[in-house]
Short mmCIF file of C-alpha atoms in Angstrom, two decimals:
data_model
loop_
_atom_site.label_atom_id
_atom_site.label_comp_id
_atom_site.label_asym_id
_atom_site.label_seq_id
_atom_site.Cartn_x
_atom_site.Cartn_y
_atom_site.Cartn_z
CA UNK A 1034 4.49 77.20 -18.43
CA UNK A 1035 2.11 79.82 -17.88
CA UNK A 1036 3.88 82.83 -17.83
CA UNK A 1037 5.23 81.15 -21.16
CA UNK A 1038 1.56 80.90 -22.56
CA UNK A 1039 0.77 84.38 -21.18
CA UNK A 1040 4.08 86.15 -23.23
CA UNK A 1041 2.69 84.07 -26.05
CA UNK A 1042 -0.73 85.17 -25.58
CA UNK A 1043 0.00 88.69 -25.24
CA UNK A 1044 2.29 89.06 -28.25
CA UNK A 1045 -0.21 87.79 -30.70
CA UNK A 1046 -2.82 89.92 -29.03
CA UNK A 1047 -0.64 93.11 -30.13
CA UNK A 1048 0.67 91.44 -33.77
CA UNK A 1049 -3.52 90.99 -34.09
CA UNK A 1050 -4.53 94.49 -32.85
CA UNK A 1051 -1.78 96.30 -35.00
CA UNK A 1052 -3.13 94.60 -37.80
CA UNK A 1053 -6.75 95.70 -37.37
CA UNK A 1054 -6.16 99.25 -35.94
CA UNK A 1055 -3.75 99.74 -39.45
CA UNK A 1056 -7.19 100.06 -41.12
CA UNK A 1057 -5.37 97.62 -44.24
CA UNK A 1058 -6.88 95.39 -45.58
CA UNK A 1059 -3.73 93.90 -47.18
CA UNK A 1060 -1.93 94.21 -44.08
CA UNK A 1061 -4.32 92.04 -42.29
CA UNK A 1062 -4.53 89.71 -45.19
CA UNK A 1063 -1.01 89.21 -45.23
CA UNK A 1064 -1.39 88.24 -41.27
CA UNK A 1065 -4.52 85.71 -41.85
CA UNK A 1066 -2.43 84.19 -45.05
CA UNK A 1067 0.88 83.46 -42.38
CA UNK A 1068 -1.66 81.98 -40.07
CA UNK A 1069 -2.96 79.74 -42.82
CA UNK A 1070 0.11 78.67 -44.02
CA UNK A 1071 1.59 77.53 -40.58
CA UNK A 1072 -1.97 75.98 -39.93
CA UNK A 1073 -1.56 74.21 -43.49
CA UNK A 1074 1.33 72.51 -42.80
CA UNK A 1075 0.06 71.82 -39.28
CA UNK A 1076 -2.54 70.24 -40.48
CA UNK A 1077 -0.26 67.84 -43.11
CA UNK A 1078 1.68 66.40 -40.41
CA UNK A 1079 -1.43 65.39 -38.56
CA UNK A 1080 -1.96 63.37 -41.45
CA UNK A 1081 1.04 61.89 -41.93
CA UNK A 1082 2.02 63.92 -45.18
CA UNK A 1083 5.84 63.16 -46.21
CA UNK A 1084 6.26 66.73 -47.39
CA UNK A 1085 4.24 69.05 -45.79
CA UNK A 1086 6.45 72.41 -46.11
CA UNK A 1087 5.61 71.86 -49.89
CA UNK A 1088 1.77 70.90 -49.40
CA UNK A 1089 1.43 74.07 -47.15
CA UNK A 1090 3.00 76.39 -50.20
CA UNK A 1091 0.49 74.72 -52.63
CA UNK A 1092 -2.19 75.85 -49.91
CA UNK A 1093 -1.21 78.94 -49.02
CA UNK A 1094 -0.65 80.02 -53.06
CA UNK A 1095 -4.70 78.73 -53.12
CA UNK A 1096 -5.60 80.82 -50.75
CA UNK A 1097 -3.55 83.92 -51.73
CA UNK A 1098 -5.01 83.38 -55.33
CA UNK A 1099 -8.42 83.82 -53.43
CA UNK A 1100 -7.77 86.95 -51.89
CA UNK A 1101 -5.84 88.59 -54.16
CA UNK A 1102 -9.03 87.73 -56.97
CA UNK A 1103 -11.25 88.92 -54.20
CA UNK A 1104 -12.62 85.47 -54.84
CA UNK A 1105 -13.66 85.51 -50.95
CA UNK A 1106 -16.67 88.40 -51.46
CA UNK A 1107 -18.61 85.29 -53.76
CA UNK A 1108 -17.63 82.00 -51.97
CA UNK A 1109 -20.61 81.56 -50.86
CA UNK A 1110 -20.34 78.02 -52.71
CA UNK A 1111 -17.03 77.16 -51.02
CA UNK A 1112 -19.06 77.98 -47.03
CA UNK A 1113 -21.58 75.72 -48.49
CA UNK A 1114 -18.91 72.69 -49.55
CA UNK A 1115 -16.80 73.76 -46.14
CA UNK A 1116 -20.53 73.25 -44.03
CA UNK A 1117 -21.56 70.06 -46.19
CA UNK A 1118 -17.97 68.21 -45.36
CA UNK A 1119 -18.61 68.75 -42.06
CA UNK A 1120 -21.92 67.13 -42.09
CA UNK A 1121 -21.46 64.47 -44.54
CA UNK A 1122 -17.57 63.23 -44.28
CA UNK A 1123 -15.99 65.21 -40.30
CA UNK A 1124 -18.63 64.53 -38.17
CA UNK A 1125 -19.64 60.86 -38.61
CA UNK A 1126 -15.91 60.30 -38.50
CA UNK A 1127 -16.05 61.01 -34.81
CA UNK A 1128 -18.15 58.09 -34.56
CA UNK A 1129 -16.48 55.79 -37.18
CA UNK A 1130 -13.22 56.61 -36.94
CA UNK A 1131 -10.56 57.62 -39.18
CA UNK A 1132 -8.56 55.46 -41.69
CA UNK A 1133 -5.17 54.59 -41.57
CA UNK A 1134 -2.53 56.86 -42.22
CA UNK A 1135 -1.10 54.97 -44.88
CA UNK A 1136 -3.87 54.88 -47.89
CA UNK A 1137 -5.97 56.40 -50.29
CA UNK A 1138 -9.12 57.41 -47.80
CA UNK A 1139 -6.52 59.49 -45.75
CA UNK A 1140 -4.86 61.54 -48.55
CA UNK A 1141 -8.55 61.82 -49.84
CA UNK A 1142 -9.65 63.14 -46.22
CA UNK A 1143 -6.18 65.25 -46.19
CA UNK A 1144 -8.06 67.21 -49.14
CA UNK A 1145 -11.09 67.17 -47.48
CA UNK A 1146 -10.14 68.64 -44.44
CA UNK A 1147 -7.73 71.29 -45.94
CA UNK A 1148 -10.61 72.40 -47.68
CA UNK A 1149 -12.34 73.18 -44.71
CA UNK A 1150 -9.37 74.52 -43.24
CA UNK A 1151 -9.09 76.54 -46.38
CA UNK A 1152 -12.78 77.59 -45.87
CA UNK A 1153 -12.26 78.97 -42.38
CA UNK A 1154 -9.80 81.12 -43.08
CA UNK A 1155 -11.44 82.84 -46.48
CA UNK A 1156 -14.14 83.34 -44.23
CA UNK A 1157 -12.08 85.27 -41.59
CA UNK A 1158 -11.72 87.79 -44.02
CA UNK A 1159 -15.47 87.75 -45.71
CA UNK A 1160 -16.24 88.76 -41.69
CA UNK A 1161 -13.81 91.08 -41.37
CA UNK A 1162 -14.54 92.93 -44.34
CA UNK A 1163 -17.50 93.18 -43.00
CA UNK A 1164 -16.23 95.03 -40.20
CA UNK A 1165 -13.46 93.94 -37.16
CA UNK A 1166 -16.58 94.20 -34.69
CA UNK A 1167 -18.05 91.64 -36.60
CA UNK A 1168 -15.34 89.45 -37.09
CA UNK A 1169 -14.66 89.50 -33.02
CA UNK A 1170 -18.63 88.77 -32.60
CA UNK A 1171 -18.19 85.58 -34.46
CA UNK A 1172 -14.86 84.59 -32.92
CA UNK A 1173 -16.60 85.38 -29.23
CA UNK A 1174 -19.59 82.96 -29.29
CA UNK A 1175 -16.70 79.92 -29.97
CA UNK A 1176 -14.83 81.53 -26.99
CA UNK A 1177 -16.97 82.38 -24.53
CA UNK A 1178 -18.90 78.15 -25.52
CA UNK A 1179 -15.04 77.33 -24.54
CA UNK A 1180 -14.73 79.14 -21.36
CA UNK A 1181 -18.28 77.63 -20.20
CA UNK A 1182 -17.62 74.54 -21.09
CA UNK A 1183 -14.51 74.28 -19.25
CA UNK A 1184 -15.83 76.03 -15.79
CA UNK A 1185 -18.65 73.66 -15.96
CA UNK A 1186 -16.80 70.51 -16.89
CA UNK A 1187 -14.63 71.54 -13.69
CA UNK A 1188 -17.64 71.89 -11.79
CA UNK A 1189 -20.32 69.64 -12.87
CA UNK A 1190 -19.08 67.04 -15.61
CA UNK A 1191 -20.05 63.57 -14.74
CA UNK A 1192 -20.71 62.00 -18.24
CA UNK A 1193 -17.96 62.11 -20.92
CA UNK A 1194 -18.84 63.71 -24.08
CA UNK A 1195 -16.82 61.51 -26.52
CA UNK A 1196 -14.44 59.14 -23.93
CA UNK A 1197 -12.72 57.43 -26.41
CA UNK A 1198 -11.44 61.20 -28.69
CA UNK A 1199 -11.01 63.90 -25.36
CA UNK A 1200 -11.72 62.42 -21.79
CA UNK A 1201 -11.79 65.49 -20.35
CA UNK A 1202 -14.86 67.15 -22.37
CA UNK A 1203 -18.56 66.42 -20.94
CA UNK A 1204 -21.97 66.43 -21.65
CA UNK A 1205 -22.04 68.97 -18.53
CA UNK A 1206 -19.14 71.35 -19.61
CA UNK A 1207 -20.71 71.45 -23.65
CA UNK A 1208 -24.09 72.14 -21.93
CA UNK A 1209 -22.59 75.18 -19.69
CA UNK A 1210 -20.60 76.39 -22.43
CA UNK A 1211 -24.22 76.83 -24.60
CA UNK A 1212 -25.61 78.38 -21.66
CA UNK A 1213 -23.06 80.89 -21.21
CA UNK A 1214 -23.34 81.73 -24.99
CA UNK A 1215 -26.97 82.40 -25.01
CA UNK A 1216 -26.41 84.54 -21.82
CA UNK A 1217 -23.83 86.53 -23.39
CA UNK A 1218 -25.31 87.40 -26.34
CA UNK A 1219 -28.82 88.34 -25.02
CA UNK A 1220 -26.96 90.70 -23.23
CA UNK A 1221 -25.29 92.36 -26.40
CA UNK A 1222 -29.16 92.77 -27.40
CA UNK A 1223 -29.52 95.75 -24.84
CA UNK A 1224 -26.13 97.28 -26.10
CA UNK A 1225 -27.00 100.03 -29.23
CA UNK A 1226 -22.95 100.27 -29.78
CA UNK A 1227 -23.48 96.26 -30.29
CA UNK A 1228 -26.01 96.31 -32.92
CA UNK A 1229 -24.06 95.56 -36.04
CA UNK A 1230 -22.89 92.05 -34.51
CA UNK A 1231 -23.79 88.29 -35.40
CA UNK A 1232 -26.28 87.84 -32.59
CA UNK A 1233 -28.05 91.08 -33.10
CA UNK A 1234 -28.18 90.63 -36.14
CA UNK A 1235 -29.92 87.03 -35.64
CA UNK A 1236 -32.22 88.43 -33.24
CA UNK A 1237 -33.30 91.14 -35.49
CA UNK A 1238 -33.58 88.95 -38.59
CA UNK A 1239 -35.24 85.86 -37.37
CA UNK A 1240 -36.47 86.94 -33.74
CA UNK A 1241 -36.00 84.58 -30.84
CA UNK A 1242 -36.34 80.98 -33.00
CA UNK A 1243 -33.51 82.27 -35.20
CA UNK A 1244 -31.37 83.36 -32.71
CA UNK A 1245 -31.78 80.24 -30.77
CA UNK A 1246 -31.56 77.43 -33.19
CA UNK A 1247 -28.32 78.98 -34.50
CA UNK A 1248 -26.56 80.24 -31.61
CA UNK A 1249 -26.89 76.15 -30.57
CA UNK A 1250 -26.04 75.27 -33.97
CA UNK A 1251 -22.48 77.85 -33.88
CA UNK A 1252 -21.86 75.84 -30.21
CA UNK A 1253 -21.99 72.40 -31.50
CA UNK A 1254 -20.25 73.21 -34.78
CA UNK A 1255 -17.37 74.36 -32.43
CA UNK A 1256 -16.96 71.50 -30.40
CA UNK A 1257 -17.09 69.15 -33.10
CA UNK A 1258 -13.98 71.17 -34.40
CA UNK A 1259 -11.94 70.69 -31.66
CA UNK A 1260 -12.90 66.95 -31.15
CA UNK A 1261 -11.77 66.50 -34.44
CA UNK A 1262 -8.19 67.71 -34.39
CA UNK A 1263 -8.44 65.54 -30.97
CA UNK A 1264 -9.27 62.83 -33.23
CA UNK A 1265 -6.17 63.76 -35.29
CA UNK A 1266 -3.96 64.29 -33.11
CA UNK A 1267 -4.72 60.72 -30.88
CA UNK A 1268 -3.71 59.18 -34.27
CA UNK A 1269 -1.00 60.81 -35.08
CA UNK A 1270 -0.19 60.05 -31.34
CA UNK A 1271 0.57 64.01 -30.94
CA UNK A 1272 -0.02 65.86 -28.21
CA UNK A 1273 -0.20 69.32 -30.16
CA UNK A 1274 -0.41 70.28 -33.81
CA UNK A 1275 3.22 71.89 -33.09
CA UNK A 1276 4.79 74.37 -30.98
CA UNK A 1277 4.71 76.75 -33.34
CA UNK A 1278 2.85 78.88 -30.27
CA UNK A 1279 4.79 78.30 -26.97
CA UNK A 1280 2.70 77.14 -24.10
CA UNK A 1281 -0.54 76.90 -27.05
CA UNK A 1282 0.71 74.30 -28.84
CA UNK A 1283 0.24 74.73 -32.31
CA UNK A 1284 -2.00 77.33 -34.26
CA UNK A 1285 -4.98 74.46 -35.14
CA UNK A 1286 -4.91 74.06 -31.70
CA UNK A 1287 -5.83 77.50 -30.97
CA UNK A 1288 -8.48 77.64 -34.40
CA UNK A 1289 -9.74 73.94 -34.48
CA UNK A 1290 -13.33 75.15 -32.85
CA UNK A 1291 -13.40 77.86 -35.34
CA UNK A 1292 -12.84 75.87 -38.10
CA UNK A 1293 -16.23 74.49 -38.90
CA UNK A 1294 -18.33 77.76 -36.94
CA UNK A 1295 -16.46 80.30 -39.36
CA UNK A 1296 -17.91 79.12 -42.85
CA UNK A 1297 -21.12 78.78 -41.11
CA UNK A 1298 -21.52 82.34 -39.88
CA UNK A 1299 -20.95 83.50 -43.21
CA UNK A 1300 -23.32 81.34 -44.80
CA UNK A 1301 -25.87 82.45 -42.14
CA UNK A 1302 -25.23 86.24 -42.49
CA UNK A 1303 -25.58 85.85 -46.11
CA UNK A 1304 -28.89 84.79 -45.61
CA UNK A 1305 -29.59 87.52 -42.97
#
Protein backbone atom coordinates (compact mmCIF):
# COMPACT_ATOMS: atom_id res chain seq x y z
CA UNK A 1 0.00 0.00 0.00
CA UNK A 2 2.58 2.44 0.45
CA UNK A 3 4.89 1.98 -2.14
CA UNK A 4 1.46 2.10 -4.13
CA UNK A 5 0.68 5.66 -2.62
CA UNK A 6 4.33 6.68 -3.08
CA UNK A 7 4.28 5.69 -7.25
CA UNK A 8 1.03 7.59 -7.06
CA UNK A 9 2.43 10.41 -5.26
CA UNK A 10 5.39 10.79 -7.30
CA UNK A 11 3.72 10.65 -10.70
CA UNK A 12 1.41 13.49 -10.03
CA UNK A 13 4.29 15.38 -8.52
CA UNK A 14 6.02 15.25 -12.15
CA UNK A 15 2.42 15.56 -14.30
CA UNK A 16 2.16 18.91 -11.72
CA UNK A 17 5.76 20.19 -12.15
CA UNK A 18 5.73 19.70 -16.05
CA UNK A 19 2.78 21.68 -16.06
CA UNK A 20 4.17 24.68 -14.17
CA UNK A 21 7.82 24.61 -15.48
CA UNK A 22 5.93 24.68 -19.32
CA UNK A 23 5.43 28.37 -18.42
CA UNK A 24 1.49 27.77 -20.17
CA UNK A 25 -0.99 28.94 -18.93
CA UNK A 26 -3.36 26.80 -21.06
CA UNK A 27 -1.38 23.87 -20.42
CA UNK A 28 -1.87 24.13 -16.77
CA UNK A 29 -5.45 25.05 -17.22
CA UNK A 30 -6.11 22.12 -19.12
CA UNK A 31 -4.49 20.06 -15.98
CA UNK A 32 -6.64 22.03 -13.15
CA UNK A 33 -9.91 21.54 -15.59
CA UNK A 34 -9.13 17.30 -15.59
CA UNK A 35 -8.74 17.64 -11.89
CA UNK A 36 -12.08 19.38 -11.63
CA UNK A 37 -13.87 17.22 -13.67
CA UNK A 38 -12.82 13.90 -11.89
CA UNK A 39 -13.42 15.88 -8.55
CA UNK A 40 -17.00 16.85 -10.06
CA UNK A 41 -18.13 13.65 -10.52
CA UNK A 42 -16.48 12.61 -7.25
CA UNK A 43 -18.28 14.78 -5.61
CA UNK A 44 -21.94 13.57 -7.36
CA UNK A 45 -21.60 10.16 -6.15
CA UNK A 46 -21.07 11.34 -2.62
CA UNK A 47 -24.38 12.63 -3.03
CA UNK A 48 -26.06 10.02 -4.38
CA UNK A 49 -26.46 11.58 -7.99
CA UNK A 50 -27.95 8.85 -10.55
CA UNK A 51 -25.84 10.27 -13.35
CA UNK A 52 -22.89 11.79 -12.34
CA UNK A 53 -20.56 11.28 -15.59
CA UNK A 54 -23.20 13.73 -17.10
CA UNK A 55 -23.41 16.21 -13.98
CA UNK A 56 -19.51 16.33 -14.03
CA UNK A 57 -19.60 17.41 -18.03
CA UNK A 58 -22.21 20.13 -17.12
CA UNK A 59 -19.50 21.20 -14.43
CA UNK A 60 -16.56 20.95 -16.06
CA UNK A 61 -18.17 22.96 -19.41
CA UNK A 62 -18.94 25.78 -16.33
CA UNK A 63 -15.80 25.93 -15.41
CA UNK A 64 -14.05 25.82 -18.83
CA UNK A 65 -16.54 28.66 -19.87
CA UNK A 66 -14.81 30.52 -16.86
CA UNK A 67 -11.44 30.21 -17.93
CA UNK A 68 -11.63 30.39 -21.32
CA UNK A 69 -13.78 34.10 -20.65
CA UNK A 70 -11.01 34.80 -18.23
CA UNK A 71 -14.06 35.11 -16.02
CA UNK A 72 -11.61 33.93 -13.04
CA UNK A 73 -9.40 37.51 -13.00
CA UNK A 74 -13.13 39.24 -11.64
CA UNK A 75 -14.74 36.47 -9.46
CA UNK A 76 -14.22 38.12 -6.75
CA UNK A 77 -18.17 37.72 -6.23
CA UNK A 78 -18.07 33.95 -6.77
CA UNK A 79 -14.88 33.75 -3.53
CA UNK A 80 -17.39 35.78 -1.73
CA UNK A 81 -20.63 33.24 -2.45
CA UNK A 82 -17.87 30.14 -2.20
CA UNK A 83 -16.76 31.84 1.60
CA UNK A 84 -20.52 32.75 2.55
CA UNK A 85 -21.75 28.88 1.82
CA UNK A 86 -19.29 27.85 3.94
CA UNK A 87 -20.38 29.97 6.76
CA UNK A 88 -23.99 30.02 6.35
CA UNK A 89 -25.10 26.40 4.79
CA UNK A 90 -21.24 23.73 5.24
CA UNK A 91 -20.33 24.49 8.48
CA UNK A 92 -23.44 24.34 10.71
CA UNK A 93 -24.09 21.15 8.79
CA UNK A 94 -21.29 19.57 10.76
CA UNK A 95 -23.32 20.17 13.68
CA UNK A 96 -26.85 19.47 12.25
CA UNK A 97 -26.28 17.02 10.00
CA UNK A 98 -27.00 16.41 6.51
CA UNK A 99 -30.36 15.43 4.87
CA UNK A 100 -31.23 12.40 3.34
CA UNK A 101 -30.00 11.38 0.18
CA UNK A 102 -33.19 11.02 -1.34
CA UNK A 103 -34.87 14.74 -1.45
CA UNK A 104 -34.95 18.15 -2.41
CA UNK A 105 -32.44 19.68 0.50
CA UNK A 106 -29.73 17.21 -0.90
CA UNK A 107 -29.90 18.01 -4.66
CA UNK A 108 -30.18 21.70 -3.35
CA UNK A 109 -26.89 21.11 -1.16
CA UNK A 110 -25.43 19.03 -4.32
CA UNK A 111 -25.51 22.68 -5.98
CA UNK A 112 -24.32 24.20 -3.11
CA UNK A 113 -21.40 22.34 -2.59
CA UNK A 114 -20.36 22.06 -6.31
CA UNK A 115 -20.32 25.60 -6.19
CA UNK A 116 -17.79 25.69 -3.73
CA UNK A 117 -16.05 23.00 -5.33
CA UNK A 118 -16.34 25.06 -8.45
CA UNK A 119 -14.94 28.05 -6.43
CA UNK A 120 -11.78 26.27 -5.33
CA UNK A 121 -10.67 25.37 -8.35
CA UNK A 122 -11.21 28.99 -10.30
CA UNK A 123 -9.28 30.12 -7.54
CA UNK A 124 -6.30 27.73 -8.18
CA UNK A 125 -5.78 29.53 -11.17
CA UNK A 126 -6.56 33.36 -9.90
CA UNK A 127 -3.29 32.21 -7.50
CA UNK A 128 -1.41 30.86 -9.96
CA UNK A 129 -1.67 33.58 -12.28
CA UNK A 130 -0.46 35.30 -9.79
CA UNK A 131 2.60 33.43 -9.80
CA UNK A 132 3.36 29.32 -9.08
CA UNK A 133 5.27 30.59 -5.82
CA UNK A 134 2.19 31.92 -4.78
CA UNK A 135 -0.04 29.32 -5.60
CA UNK A 136 2.39 26.69 -3.55
CA UNK A 137 2.34 29.39 -0.52
CA UNK A 138 -1.35 28.98 -0.29
CA UNK A 139 -1.45 25.23 -0.86
CA UNK A 140 1.52 24.94 2.04
CA UNK A 141 -0.24 26.56 5.05
CA UNK A 142 -3.28 23.65 4.44
CA UNK A 143 -0.33 21.14 4.30
CA UNK A 144 1.96 21.83 6.66
CA UNK A 145 -1.86 22.52 9.38
CA UNK A 146 -2.20 18.69 8.06
CA UNK A 147 1.13 17.37 8.88
CA UNK A 148 0.87 19.09 12.51
CA UNK A 149 -2.17 18.04 13.15
CA UNK A 150 -1.49 14.54 12.52
CA UNK A 151 2.07 14.35 14.54
CA UNK A 152 0.28 15.91 17.35
CA UNK A 153 -2.92 13.91 17.27
CA UNK A 154 -0.34 10.86 17.38
CA UNK A 155 1.29 12.38 20.18
CA UNK A 156 -0.95 14.34 22.30
CA UNK A 157 -4.76 13.94 21.20
CA UNK A 158 -6.94 13.14 24.10
CA UNK A 159 -10.25 14.98 23.17
CA UNK A 160 -11.95 14.23 19.82
CA UNK A 161 -12.51 17.09 17.61
CA UNK A 162 -15.87 16.04 16.03
CA UNK A 163 -16.37 12.05 17.37
CA UNK A 164 -19.35 11.43 15.69
CA UNK A 165 -17.79 12.81 11.60
CA UNK A 166 -13.67 11.61 11.99
CA UNK A 167 -12.66 9.84 15.35
CA UNK A 168 -9.35 10.13 14.69
CA UNK A 169 -9.03 14.15 14.48
CA UNK A 170 -8.49 16.10 17.96
CA UNK A 171 -8.67 19.17 19.59
CA UNK A 172 -4.76 18.43 20.24
CA UNK A 173 -3.72 17.45 16.60
CA UNK A 174 -5.95 20.82 15.05
CA UNK A 175 -4.13 22.83 17.80
CA UNK A 176 -0.48 21.45 16.69
CA UNK A 177 -1.29 21.69 13.19
CA UNK A 178 -1.99 25.82 13.85
CA UNK A 179 1.11 25.90 15.69
CA UNK A 180 3.20 24.45 13.13
CA UNK A 181 1.62 26.90 10.57
CA UNK A 182 2.39 30.00 12.41
CA UNK A 183 5.98 28.60 12.92
CA UNK A 184 6.44 28.00 9.38
CA UNK A 185 5.47 30.99 8.04
CA UNK A 186 7.26 33.38 10.49
CA UNK A 187 10.08 31.74 9.26
CA UNK A 188 9.39 32.60 5.46
CA UNK A 189 9.39 36.31 6.99
CA UNK A 190 13.32 36.23 7.24
CA UNK A 191 13.55 34.69 3.63
CA UNK A 192 13.92 37.87 0.85
CA UNK A 193 13.50 35.04 -2.07
CA UNK A 194 10.03 34.43 -0.01
CA UNK A 195 8.67 37.82 -0.10
CA UNK A 196 6.07 37.65 -2.80
CA UNK A 197 4.10 34.80 -0.78
CA UNK A 198 0.64 34.77 1.15
CA UNK A 199 2.14 35.14 4.60
CA UNK A 200 4.54 37.85 3.70
CA UNK A 201 2.37 39.39 2.16
CA UNK A 202 -0.08 39.35 5.37
CA UNK A 203 2.64 40.38 7.50
CA UNK A 204 3.52 43.26 5.40
CA UNK A 205 -0.06 44.39 4.81
CA UNK A 206 -1.68 44.09 8.14
CA UNK A 207 1.45 43.51 10.54
CA UNK A 208 1.27 40.88 13.23
CA UNK A 209 -2.87 41.12 13.95
CA UNK A 210 -3.36 40.43 10.25
CA UNK A 211 -1.15 37.80 9.90
CA UNK A 212 -2.44 36.11 12.93
CA UNK A 213 -6.15 36.29 12.76
CA UNK A 214 -5.93 34.90 9.20
CA UNK A 215 -3.31 32.41 9.25
CA UNK A 216 -5.92 30.82 12.18
CA UNK A 217 -8.72 31.64 10.04
CA UNK A 218 -6.86 29.59 6.62
CA UNK A 219 -6.31 26.55 9.51
CA UNK A 220 -9.81 26.21 10.56
CA UNK A 221 -11.26 26.80 7.09
CA UNK A 222 -9.13 23.67 6.19
CA UNK A 223 -10.23 21.37 8.64
CA UNK A 224 -13.71 22.12 8.27
CA UNK A 225 -13.10 20.98 4.56
CA UNK A 226 -11.98 17.79 5.24
CA UNK A 227 -14.59 17.09 8.05
CA UNK A 228 -17.00 17.75 5.59
CA UNK A 229 -16.25 15.28 2.83
CA UNK A 230 -15.91 13.01 6.17
CA UNK A 231 -19.37 13.97 6.69
CA UNK A 232 -20.08 12.88 3.08
CA UNK A 233 -18.51 10.17 2.79
CA UNK A 234 -19.96 8.47 6.43
CA UNK A 235 -23.29 8.94 4.54
CA UNK A 236 -22.67 7.73 1.57
CA UNK A 237 -21.09 4.90 3.75
CA UNK A 238 -17.74 5.36 1.51
CA UNK A 239 -14.60 5.01 2.58
CA UNK A 240 -12.99 7.27 -0.26
CA UNK A 241 -14.40 9.64 -2.85
CA UNK A 242 -12.94 6.91 -5.43
CA UNK A 243 -9.80 5.37 -6.37
CA UNK A 244 -9.32 7.42 -8.98
CA UNK A 245 -5.65 7.98 -7.07
CA UNK A 246 -4.27 4.55 -5.94
CA UNK A 247 -3.32 4.34 -2.33
CA UNK A 248 -5.06 8.36 -2.04
CA UNK A 249 -8.29 7.47 -2.56
CA UNK A 250 -10.00 9.78 -4.61
CA UNK A 251 -8.93 13.40 -5.77
CA UNK A 252 -11.55 15.30 -3.03
CA UNK A 253 -9.81 13.33 -0.77
CA UNK A 254 -6.56 14.78 -1.53
CA UNK A 255 -8.32 18.70 -2.08
CA UNK A 256 -11.24 18.56 0.53
CA UNK A 257 -9.04 20.95 3.08
CA UNK A 258 -8.36 23.16 0.22
CA UNK A 259 -11.65 23.52 -0.79
CA UNK A 260 -12.99 26.17 1.49
CA UNK A 261 -9.06 27.86 2.29
CA UNK A 262 -8.62 28.46 -1.63
CA UNK A 263 -11.55 31.04 -2.26
CA UNK A 264 -10.55 32.57 0.91
CA UNK A 265 -6.95 33.39 0.09
CA UNK A 266 -8.06 35.04 -2.88
CA UNK A 267 -10.57 37.05 -1.31
CA UNK A 268 -7.92 38.04 1.29
CA UNK A 269 -5.15 38.94 -1.24
CA UNK A 270 -7.61 40.96 -3.04
CA UNK A 271 -7.92 42.99 -0.18
CA UNK A 272 -4.11 43.05 0.45
Amino acid sequence: MLKTRIITAVILLAVLLLAIFSGSFIVFSILTAIFFAAAAWECLRLFGNKFPVVGAVLWTVAFAYLVVTASFKQSVLLYGICVAIWILRLVPSLAFGLPPLDGTRNRLLTGIYGIAVLGAFIAILSLYNRSALYMFSVMSIVWIADIGAYFSGKAFGKRKLAPSISPGKSWEGAIGGGILVLLASVATLAVPALNDTFAVQLYLTWGWPGFLLILILMVAASIVGDLFESQLKRRAGMKDSSSLLPGHGGVLDRLDALIPTLPLAVLVAYWM
